[in-house]
């Protein structure tokens, strides 16, 4: 009877070892398959990324072309100031080089810019945002709330 138990126990141990080894082998095959699938996915994603970068490059070029064709350039030759055309655009009379047509610029801020010899749309358009902030800072604390980030661009459009 002892022999039967020993043989049964030996068979059980051998079966457990075989089961373990077969499980390991099949999991390695599954891992190899997973690795192949993941590598294929990486190749597809890299290809997609390249396509996106190419599209981005084309779009950036198109955007630059569009901006250059739309945005007015500042040249030494200024078109004559036409009061009637300006009135049609703004719905009111505007004096040439009136800095107050720029958002947030009122009479006091216009005066600050005039004190710095910035008294035309062209000059304001050529002024950096940092310089605009310096002008405001020199005016005192009450002008610090203003954000001149778009003032040169607005002045360029007005010019």
CSV table of C-alpha atoms in Angstrom, one decimal:
chain,number,residue,atom,x,y,z
A,1,UNK,CA,0.0,0.0,0.0
A,2,UNK,CA,2.9,2.3,0.7
A,3,UNK,CA,4.1,1.7,-2.8
A,4,UNK,CA,0.7,2.9,-4.2
A,5,UNK,CA,0.9,6.1,-2.3
A,6,UNK,CA,4.5,6.8,-3.3
A,7,UNK,CA,3.7,6.1,-6.9
A,8,UNK,CA,0.6,8.3,-6.8
A,9,UNK,CA,2.6,11.0,-5.1
A,10,UNK,CA,5.3,10.7,-7.7
A,11,UNK,CA,2.8,10.9,-10.5
A,12,UNK,CA,1.2,14.0,-9.0
A,13,UNK,CA,4.6,15.7,-8.6
A,14,UNK,CA,5.5,14.9,-12.2
A,15,UNK,CA,2.2,16.1,-13.4
A,16,UNK,CA,2.6,19.4,-11.5
A,17,UNK,CA,6.0,19.9,-12.9
A,18,UNK,CA,4.9,19.1,-16.5
A,19,UNK,CA,1.9,21.5,-16.0
A,20,UNK,CA,4.1,24.2,-14.8
A,21,UNK,CA,6.6,23.8,-17.7
A,22,UNK,CA,3.8,23.7,-20.3
A,23,UNK,CA,2.3,26.8,-18.8
A,24,UNK,CA,5.7,28.6,-19.0
A,25,UNK,CA,6.2,27.5,-22.6
A,26,UNK,CA,2.7,28.7,-23.7
A,27,UNK,CA,3.1,32.0,-21.8
A,28,UNK,CA,6.4,32.6,-23.7
A,29,UNK,CA,4.6,32.0,-27.0
A,30,UNK,CA,1.9,34.4,-25.9
A,31,UNK,CA,4.5,37.0,-24.9
A,32,UNK,CA,6.3,36.5,-28.3
A,33,UNK,CA,2.9,37.1,-30.0
A,34,UNK,CA,2.2,40.1,-27.9
A,35,UNK,CA,5.7,41.5,-28.6
A,36,UNK,CA,5.2,41.1,-32.3
A,37,UNK,CA,1.8,42.8,-32.1
A,38,UNK,CA,3.2,45.7,-30.0
A,39,UNK,CA,6.1,46.1,-32.4
A,40,UNK,CA,3.7,46.3,-35.3
A,41,UNK,CA,1.6,48.9,-33.4
A,42,UNK,CA,4.7,51.0,-32.7
A,43,UNK,CA,5.6,50.9,-36.4
A,44,UNK,CA,2.1,52.1,-37.3
A,45,UNK,CA,2.2,54.9,-34.6
A,46,UNK,CA,5.6,56.1,-35.8
A,47,UNK,CA,4.3,56.2,-39.4
A,48,UNK,CA,1.3,58.2,-38.2
A,49,UNK,CA,3.5,60.5,-36.3
A,50,UNK,CA,5.7,61.2,-39.4
A,51,UNK,CA,2.5,61.9,-41.4
A,52,UNK,CA,1.3,64.3,-38.7
A,53,UNK,CA,4.7,66.1,-38.7
A,54,UNK,CA,4.6,66.4,-42.5
A,55,UNK,CA,1.0,67.8,-42.3
A,56,UNK,CA,2.0,70.2,-39.6
A,57,UNK,CA,4.9,71.5,-41.7
A,58,UNK,CA,2.6,72.0,-44.7
A,59,UNK,CA,0.0,73.7,-42.6
A,60,UNK,CA,2.7,76.0,-41.0
A,61,UNK,CA,3.9,77.0,-44.5
A,62,UNK,CA,0.3,77.6,-45.6
A,63,UNK,CA,-0.3,79.7,-42.5
A,64,UNK,CA,2.8,81.8,-43.1
A,65,UNK,CA,1.7,82.4,-46.7
A,66,UNK,CA,-1.8,83.4,-45.6
A,67,UNK,CA,-0.5,85.7,-42.9
A,68,UNK,CA,1.9,87.4,-45.2
A,69,UNK,CA,-0.9,87.9,-47.8
A,70,UNK,CA,-3.4,89.2,-45.2
A,71,UNK,CA,-1.3,91.3,-42.8
A,72,UNK,CA,-0.5,94.7,-44.0
A,73,UNK,CA,3.2,95.5,-44.1
A,74,UNK,CA,4.6,98.7,-42.8
A,75,UNK,CA,6.3,100.5,-45.6
A,76,UNK,CA,7.7,104.0,-46.0
A,77,UNK,CA,4.9,104.7,-48.5
A,78,UNK,CA,1.7,105.2,-46.6
A,79,UNK,CA,-1.6,105.3,-48.4
A,80,UNK,CA,-3.3,108.7,-48.1
A,81,UNK,CA,-5.5,109.0,-45.1
A,82,UNK,CA,-9.1,108.9,-46.4
A,83,UNK,CA,-11.5,110.2,-43.8
A,84,UNK,CA,-14.6,108.9,-45.6
A,85,UNK,CA,-13.3,105.3,-45.8
A,86,UNK,CA,-12.2,105.4,-42.2
A,87,UNK,CA,-15.7,106.6,-41.1
A,88,UNK,CA,-17.3,103.7,-43.0
A,89,UNK,CA,-15.0,101.2,-41.2
A,90,UNK,CA,-15.3,102.6,-37.7
A,91,UNK,CA,-18.7,104.3,-37.9
A,92,UNK,CA,-17.3,107.6,-36.7
A,93,UNK,CA,-14.7,110.2,-37.6
A,94,UNK,CA,-11.2,109.4,-36.6
A,95,UNK,CA,-8.2,111.6,-36.8
A,96,UNK,CA,-5.1,110.3,-38.5
A,97,UNK,CA,-2.7,108.7,-36.0
A,98,UNK,CA,-5.2,108.7,-33.2
A,99,UNK,CA,-3.8,106.1,-30.8
A,100,UNK,CA,-7.1,106.0,-28.9
A,101,UNK,CA,-8.6,103.6,-31.6
A,102,UNK,CA,-6.4,100.9,-30.1
A,103,UNK,CA,-8.3,98.9,-27.4
A,104,UNK,CA,-7.6,100.2,-23.8
A,105,UNK,CA,-5.8,103.4,-25.0
A,106,UNK,CA,-7.5,106.5,-23.8
A,107,UNK,CA,-6.5,110.1,-23.7
A,108,UNK,CA,-4.2,109.6,-20.7
A,109,UNK,CA,-2.3,106.6,-22.1
A,110,UNK,CA,-2.1,108.3,-25.5
A,111,UNK,CA,-0.5,111.3,-23.7
A,112,UNK,CA,2.0,108.9,-22.0
A,113,UNK,CA,3.0,107.5,-25.4
A,114,UNK,CA,3.3,111.0,-26.9
A,115,UNK,CA,5.7,111.9,-24.0
A,116,UNK,CA,7.9,109.0,-25.3
A,117,UNK,CA,7.7,110.4,-28.9
A,118,UNK,CA,5.4,107.6,-29.9
A,119,UNK,CA,2.7,109.7,-31.6
A,120,UNK,CA,1.7,107.8,-34.7
A,121,UNK,CA,0.2,104.4,-35.6
A,122,UNK,CA,3.5,103.6,-37.5
A,123,UNK,CA,5.6,104.3,-34.4
A,124,UNK,CA,3.4,102.4,-32.1
A,125,UNK,CA,3.3,99.5,-34.6
A,126,UNK,CA,7.2,99.4,-34.5
A,127,UNK,CA,7.2,99.6,-30.7
A,128,UNK,CA,7.8,96.3,-28.8
A,129,UNK,CA,5.3,95.1,-26.2
A,130,UNK,CA,8.1,95.4,-23.6
A,131,UNK,CA,8.5,99.1,-24.5
A,132,UNK,CA,4.8,99.7,-24.2
A,133,UNK,CA,4.9,98.1,-20.8
A,134,UNK,CA,7.7,100.4,-19.8
A,135,UNK,CA,5.7,103.5,-21.0
A,136,UNK,CA,2.8,102.3,-18.8
A,137,UNK,CA,5.1,101.6,-15.8
A,138,UNK,CA,6.5,105.2,-16.1
A,139,UNK,CA,3.0,106.5,-15.9
A,140,UNK,CA,2.5,105.1,-12.4
A,141,UNK,CA,0.7,102.2,-10.6
A,142,UNK,CA,-2.7,103.0,-12.0
A,143,UNK,CA,-1.5,102.0,-15.6
A,144,UNK,CA,-0.1,98.6,-14.6
A,145,UNK,CA,-3.5,96.9,-15.0
A,146,UNK,CA,-3.3,97.5,-18.8
A,147,UNK,CA,-2.0,94.7,-21.0
A,148,UNK,CA,-0.5,96.1,-24.2
A,149,UNK,CA,0.1,92.7,-25.8
A,150,UNK,CA,-1.8,93.5,-29.0
A,151,UNK,CA,-1.3,97.3,-29.2
A,152,UNK,CA,1.5,97.2,-31.8
A,153,UNK,CA,-0.5,94.8,-34.0
A,154,UNK,CA,-3.6,97.0,-33.7
A,155,UNK,CA,-1.5,100.0,-34.6
A,156,UNK,CA,0.0,98.2,-37.6
A,157,UNK,CA,-3.5,97.4,-38.8
A,158,UNK,CA,-4.6,101.1,-38.3
A,159,UNK,CA,-1.5,102.2,-40.2
